Short mmCIF file of C-alpha atoms in Angstrom, two decimals:
data_model
loop_
_atom_site.label_atom_id
_atom_site.label_comp_id
_atom_site.label_asym_id
_atom_site.label_seq_id
_atom_site.Cartn_x
_atom_site.Cartn_y
_atom_site.Cartn_z
CA MET A 9 7.31 13.24 -2.82
CA GLU A 10 6.70 14.30 0.73
CA LEU A 11 10.03 13.82 2.49
CA ARG A 12 13.60 14.25 1.33
CA SER A 13 17.02 13.61 2.83
CA GLY A 14 16.98 16.93 4.72
CA ASP A 15 14.08 15.58 6.78
CA LEU A 16 15.90 12.40 7.84
CA PRO A 17 15.18 12.52 11.61
CA ARG A 18 11.51 13.15 10.89
CA MET A 19 11.52 10.65 8.03
CA HIS A 20 12.68 7.79 10.25
CA ASP A 21 9.86 8.46 12.72
CA LEU A 22 7.12 8.75 10.12
CA LEU A 23 7.88 5.93 7.70
CA ARG A 24 5.02 3.47 7.37
CA PRO A 25 4.33 0.27 5.43
CA HIS A 26 3.78 0.89 1.70
CA ASP A 27 5.98 4.02 1.66
CA LEU A 28 8.43 3.94 -1.26
CA LEU A 29 12.03 4.96 -0.58
CA ARG A 30 14.63 6.08 -3.08
CA LEU A 31 18.15 5.02 -2.07
CA ARG A 32 21.47 6.74 -2.67
CA ALA A 33 22.88 3.59 -4.26
CA PRO A 34 21.82 -0.03 -4.87
CA ALA A 35 24.37 -1.26 -2.32
CA ASP A 36 22.56 0.66 0.43
CA ALA A 37 19.94 -2.10 0.59
CA ARG A 38 21.42 -4.61 3.02
CA VAL A 39 20.65 -8.23 2.18
CA PRO A 40 22.74 -11.01 3.82
CA GLU A 41 22.61 -13.32 0.77
CA PRO A 42 20.94 -11.46 -2.11
CA PRO A 43 19.49 -13.46 -5.01
CA ASP A 44 21.08 -12.82 -8.40
CA TRP A 45 18.27 -10.53 -9.54
CA VAL A 46 18.47 -8.06 -6.63
CA MET A 47 21.35 -5.83 -7.71
CA PRO A 48 20.22 -5.54 -11.37
CA ALA A 49 16.73 -4.60 -10.16
CA LEU A 50 18.10 -1.92 -7.83
CA GLU A 51 20.43 -0.60 -10.49
CA GLU A 52 17.48 -0.16 -12.82
CA ALA A 53 15.35 1.49 -10.12
CA PRO A 54 16.98 2.17 -6.71
CA TRP A 55 13.65 2.06 -4.90
CA VAL A 56 12.41 -0.12 -2.04
CA VAL A 57 9.14 -0.36 -0.12
CA VAL A 58 8.80 -0.16 3.67
CA ARG A 59 7.85 -3.55 5.13
CA ARG A 60 5.54 -4.22 8.05
CA ALA A 61 8.22 -5.24 10.55
CA ALA A 62 10.02 -3.81 13.55
CA PRO A 63 13.26 -1.88 12.87
CA VAL A 64 16.46 -3.78 13.62
CA ALA A 65 19.55 -1.92 14.84
CA GLY A 66 17.98 1.36 13.76
CA ARG A 67 17.57 0.24 10.16
CA VAL A 68 14.33 0.46 8.22
CA PRO A 69 12.85 -2.90 7.12
CA VAL A 70 12.18 -2.78 3.38
CA GLY A 71 11.32 -5.03 0.47
CA ILE A 72 12.95 -5.19 -2.95
CA ARG A 73 10.82 -5.83 -6.03
CA GLY A 74 12.18 -7.88 -8.93
CA PRO A 75 10.90 -8.04 -12.50
CA ARG A 76 8.89 -11.23 -11.82
CA ARG A 77 5.99 -11.65 -9.44
CA ASP A 78 7.87 -14.27 -7.42
CA GLN A 79 10.94 -12.04 -7.04
CA ARG A 80 10.63 -10.27 -3.70
CA CYS A 81 13.42 -9.91 -1.17
CA ALA A 82 13.51 -8.60 2.40
CA ALA A 83 16.24 -6.09 3.21
CA ALA A 84 17.08 -3.23 5.56
CA VAL A 85 18.39 0.27 4.95
CA ASP A 86 20.08 2.88 7.08
CA PRO A 87 17.96 6.06 7.29
CA ALA A 88 20.95 8.08 6.04
CA ALA A 89 20.80 6.14 2.76
CA ILE A 90 17.30 7.41 1.96
CA LEU A 91 17.17 10.22 -0.58
CA ALA A 92 13.39 10.58 -0.78
CA CYS A 93 10.11 9.02 0.29
CA VAL A 94 6.90 8.78 -1.71
CA THR A 95 3.79 7.86 0.25
CA PRO A 96 0.68 6.21 -1.21
CA GLU A 97 -1.29 9.33 -0.26
CA ALA A 98 1.12 11.60 -2.13
CA LEU A 99 0.52 9.64 -5.32
CA ALA A 100 -3.24 9.99 -4.86
CA ARG A 101 -3.08 13.73 -4.18
CA ALA A 102 -0.84 14.29 -7.21
CA ARG A 103 -3.18 12.28 -9.47
CA ALA A 104 -0.01 10.61 -10.73
CA TRP A 105 -1.91 8.19 -12.99
CA GLU A 106 -3.13 11.06 -15.19
CA THR A 107 0.38 11.69 -16.54
CA ALA A 108 1.69 8.11 -16.31
CA ALA A 109 3.36 6.66 -19.40
CA ARG A 110 0.97 3.69 -19.26
CA SER A 111 -2.19 5.52 -18.17
CA GLY A 112 -4.20 3.12 -20.35
CA HIS A 113 -3.16 0.08 -18.30
CA PRO A 114 -6.22 -1.70 -16.81
CA ALA A 115 -5.11 -1.07 -13.21
CA LEU A 116 -4.50 2.63 -13.87
CA ARG A 117 -7.80 2.96 -15.71
CA ALA A 118 -9.45 1.40 -12.67
CA LEU A 119 -7.62 3.90 -10.48
CA ALA A 120 -8.83 6.85 -12.56
CA ALA A 121 -12.42 5.62 -12.23
CA LEU A 122 -12.10 4.81 -8.53
CA ALA A 123 -10.34 7.99 -7.32
CA PRO A 124 -13.35 10.34 -7.24
CA ARG A 125 -15.43 7.69 -5.48
CA LEU A 126 -12.79 7.25 -2.78
CA ASP A 127 -12.43 11.02 -2.43
CA ALA A 128 -16.18 11.19 -1.79
CA THR A 129 -15.83 8.92 1.28
CA GLY A 130 -13.74 11.52 3.12
CA LEU A 131 -11.14 8.86 3.95
CA VAL A 132 -7.42 9.41 3.49
CA TRP A 133 -6.34 6.94 0.82
CA GLY A 134 -3.42 6.13 -1.43
CA VAL A 135 -2.03 3.88 -4.14
CA ALA A 136 0.22 0.94 -3.19
CA GLY A 137 1.55 -2.28 -4.69
CA GLY A 138 2.66 -2.47 -8.31
CA ALA A 139 0.60 0.55 -9.34
CA GLY A 140 2.17 2.70 -6.64
CA PHE A 141 5.65 1.47 -7.53
CA GLU A 142 5.18 2.18 -11.24
CA LEU A 143 3.71 5.64 -10.63
CA ALA A 144 6.52 6.63 -8.24
CA THR A 145 9.45 5.21 -10.19
CA GLY A 146 8.32 5.13 -13.81
CA ARG A 147 9.42 1.51 -14.01
CA PRO A 148 6.79 -0.59 -15.88
CA VAL A 149 6.10 -3.35 -13.36
CA LEU A 150 2.34 -3.76 -13.82
CA ARG A 151 1.25 -6.85 -15.72
CA GLU A 152 -1.92 -7.04 -17.77
CA ALA A 153 -3.74 -8.92 -14.98
CA SER A 154 -2.26 -6.95 -12.06
CA ASP A 155 -4.58 -5.98 -9.22
CA LEU A 156 -4.93 -2.39 -8.08
CA ASP A 157 -3.74 -2.07 -4.46
CA ILE A 158 -5.32 0.70 -2.40
CA VAL A 159 -4.50 1.80 1.16
CA LEU A 160 -7.14 3.45 3.37
CA ARG A 161 -6.15 5.22 6.60
CA ALA A 162 -8.53 4.97 9.56
CA SER A 163 -8.35 5.74 13.26
CA PHE A 164 -10.64 4.75 16.12
CA PRO A 165 -13.56 4.70 16.38
CA LEU A 166 -13.58 3.21 12.90
CA PRO A 167 -15.58 5.20 10.31
CA VAL A 168 -17.76 2.20 9.44
CA ASP A 169 -20.09 4.01 7.04
CA ALA A 170 -17.17 5.53 5.10
CA LEU A 171 -15.43 2.16 4.92
CA ARG A 172 -18.56 0.51 3.57
CA GLN A 173 -18.87 3.31 1.02
CA ALA A 174 -15.26 2.67 -0.02
CA ALA A 175 -15.98 -1.06 -0.32
CA ALA A 176 -18.90 -0.33 -2.63
CA ALA A 177 -16.66 1.90 -4.73
CA CYS A 178 -14.05 -0.86 -5.01
CA GLU A 179 -16.73 -3.39 -5.93
CA ALA A 180 -17.87 -1.09 -8.76
CA ALA A 181 -14.35 -1.22 -10.22
CA LEU A 182 -14.35 -5.01 -10.58
CA PRO A 183 -14.56 -6.64 -14.02
CA PRO A 184 -18.05 -7.20 -15.46
CA VAL A 185 -19.82 -10.27 -14.11
CA PRO A 186 -22.29 -12.20 -16.32
CA GLY A 187 -25.82 -11.25 -15.43
CA ARG A 188 -24.83 -8.08 -13.56
CA ALA A 189 -24.95 -4.47 -14.69
CA PRO A 190 -21.66 -3.50 -16.39
CA ALA A 191 -22.02 0.24 -15.80
CA ALA A 192 -18.90 2.03 -14.54
CA ARG A 193 -16.89 -1.21 -14.43
CA VAL A 194 -13.33 -1.61 -15.65
CA ASP A 195 -11.07 -4.62 -16.03
CA ALA A 196 -8.98 -4.68 -12.84
CA ARG A 197 -9.52 -6.18 -9.41
CA VAL A 198 -9.18 -3.79 -6.46
CA ASP A 199 -7.46 -5.00 -3.29
CA ALA A 200 -8.06 -2.46 -0.50
CA LEU A 201 -6.26 -2.58 2.85
CA VAL A 202 -7.33 -0.53 5.88
CA GLU A 203 -4.40 0.76 7.94
CA THR A 204 -5.13 1.53 11.62
CA PRO A 205 -2.99 2.22 14.71
CA LEU A 206 -3.40 -1.47 15.66
CA GLY A 207 -2.48 -2.90 12.26
CA ALA A 208 -4.08 -3.48 8.87
CA PHE A 209 -6.98 -5.58 7.65
CA ALA A 210 -8.66 -6.24 4.32
CA LEU A 211 -11.56 -3.94 3.58
CA ALA A 212 -13.57 -6.73 1.94
CA GLU A 213 -13.15 -8.91 5.03
CA PHE A 214 -14.25 -6.08 7.33
CA CYS A 215 -17.40 -5.56 5.27
CA GLY A 216 -18.17 -9.28 5.32
CA ASP A 217 -20.19 -11.27 7.84
CA GLY A 218 -17.42 -12.99 9.79
CA ASP A 219 -16.81 -12.46 13.50
CA THR A 220 -13.02 -12.52 13.09
CA LEU A 221 -10.56 -10.58 10.96
CA LEU A 222 -6.94 -11.14 10.02
CA LEU A 223 -5.00 -8.21 11.49
CA ARG A 224 -1.51 -7.61 10.10
CA GLY A 225 0.92 -6.03 12.55
CA ALA A 226 4.67 -5.58 12.92
CA GLY A 227 4.78 -8.86 14.88
CA GLY A 228 3.00 -10.79 12.14
CA PRO A 229 -0.64 -11.54 11.26
CA ARG A 230 -3.15 -12.69 13.88
CA LEU A 231 -6.86 -13.37 14.03
CA VAL A 232 -8.84 -10.89 16.12
CA MET A 233 -12.50 -10.59 16.99
CA ARG A 234 -14.33 -7.91 15.05
CA ALA A 235 -15.29 -6.30 18.37
CA GLU A 236 -11.61 -5.66 19.13
CA LEU A 237 -11.48 -3.30 16.17
CA GLU A 238 -14.94 -1.81 16.48
CA ARG A 239 -14.58 -0.96 20.19
CA PRO A 240 -10.83 -0.98 21.05
CA ALA A 241 -11.09 1.85 23.58
CA GLU A 242 -13.83 0.10 25.57
CA ARG A 243 -11.81 -3.12 25.68
CA ALA A 244 -8.70 -1.27 26.87
CA GLU A 245 -10.65 0.38 29.71
CA ALA A 246 -12.19 -2.93 30.78
CA SER A 247 -8.86 -4.81 30.87
#
């Protein structure tokens, strides 16, 4: 855990998508018309995840996770209701999967195999999605076929070589494919997202051959030309 309630002014400024927040009480998550599963889920684990959206009336946009995959609910919380924040990077630095109750889960086994390879890239990275939620809260939300969600932090100019190295590491963690070498492979799919000051994009898409990428920002997703991300400073000076 990196931030606690004593750091509230700083916490509000630094919160980013994928950060997990522990609330004082389930009722602190404001939902206009909550589905029936929301309060039981928060009572079991009073944790929410920061959403990629602009704050409204000073409140932090968050998401609530239910027991089923289709149970997700948008909400907002007052910064004063946040007791603690766990970032994806904090989980990676703490090697939280090594002491997890379900360390043998396919996604967590994939994480254990992938971690040293991601460290070798020099990129700042962390654990998100269901794996991050389970590691931070102890609540067993991962299913047998759950993906492993990874967040990579990058600034401009983009570290292209390091990102391609990370993509190769993620590819090595995919399930065995008939006719391909099975060495160092485990049974979980890795979904890596690159977070930049302009928004986030899928690592696999960036390492592909397309001229456009789907960039996810606070205002919603949009298609951008690859050149906008590879040379953003040059484009800003020219405009």
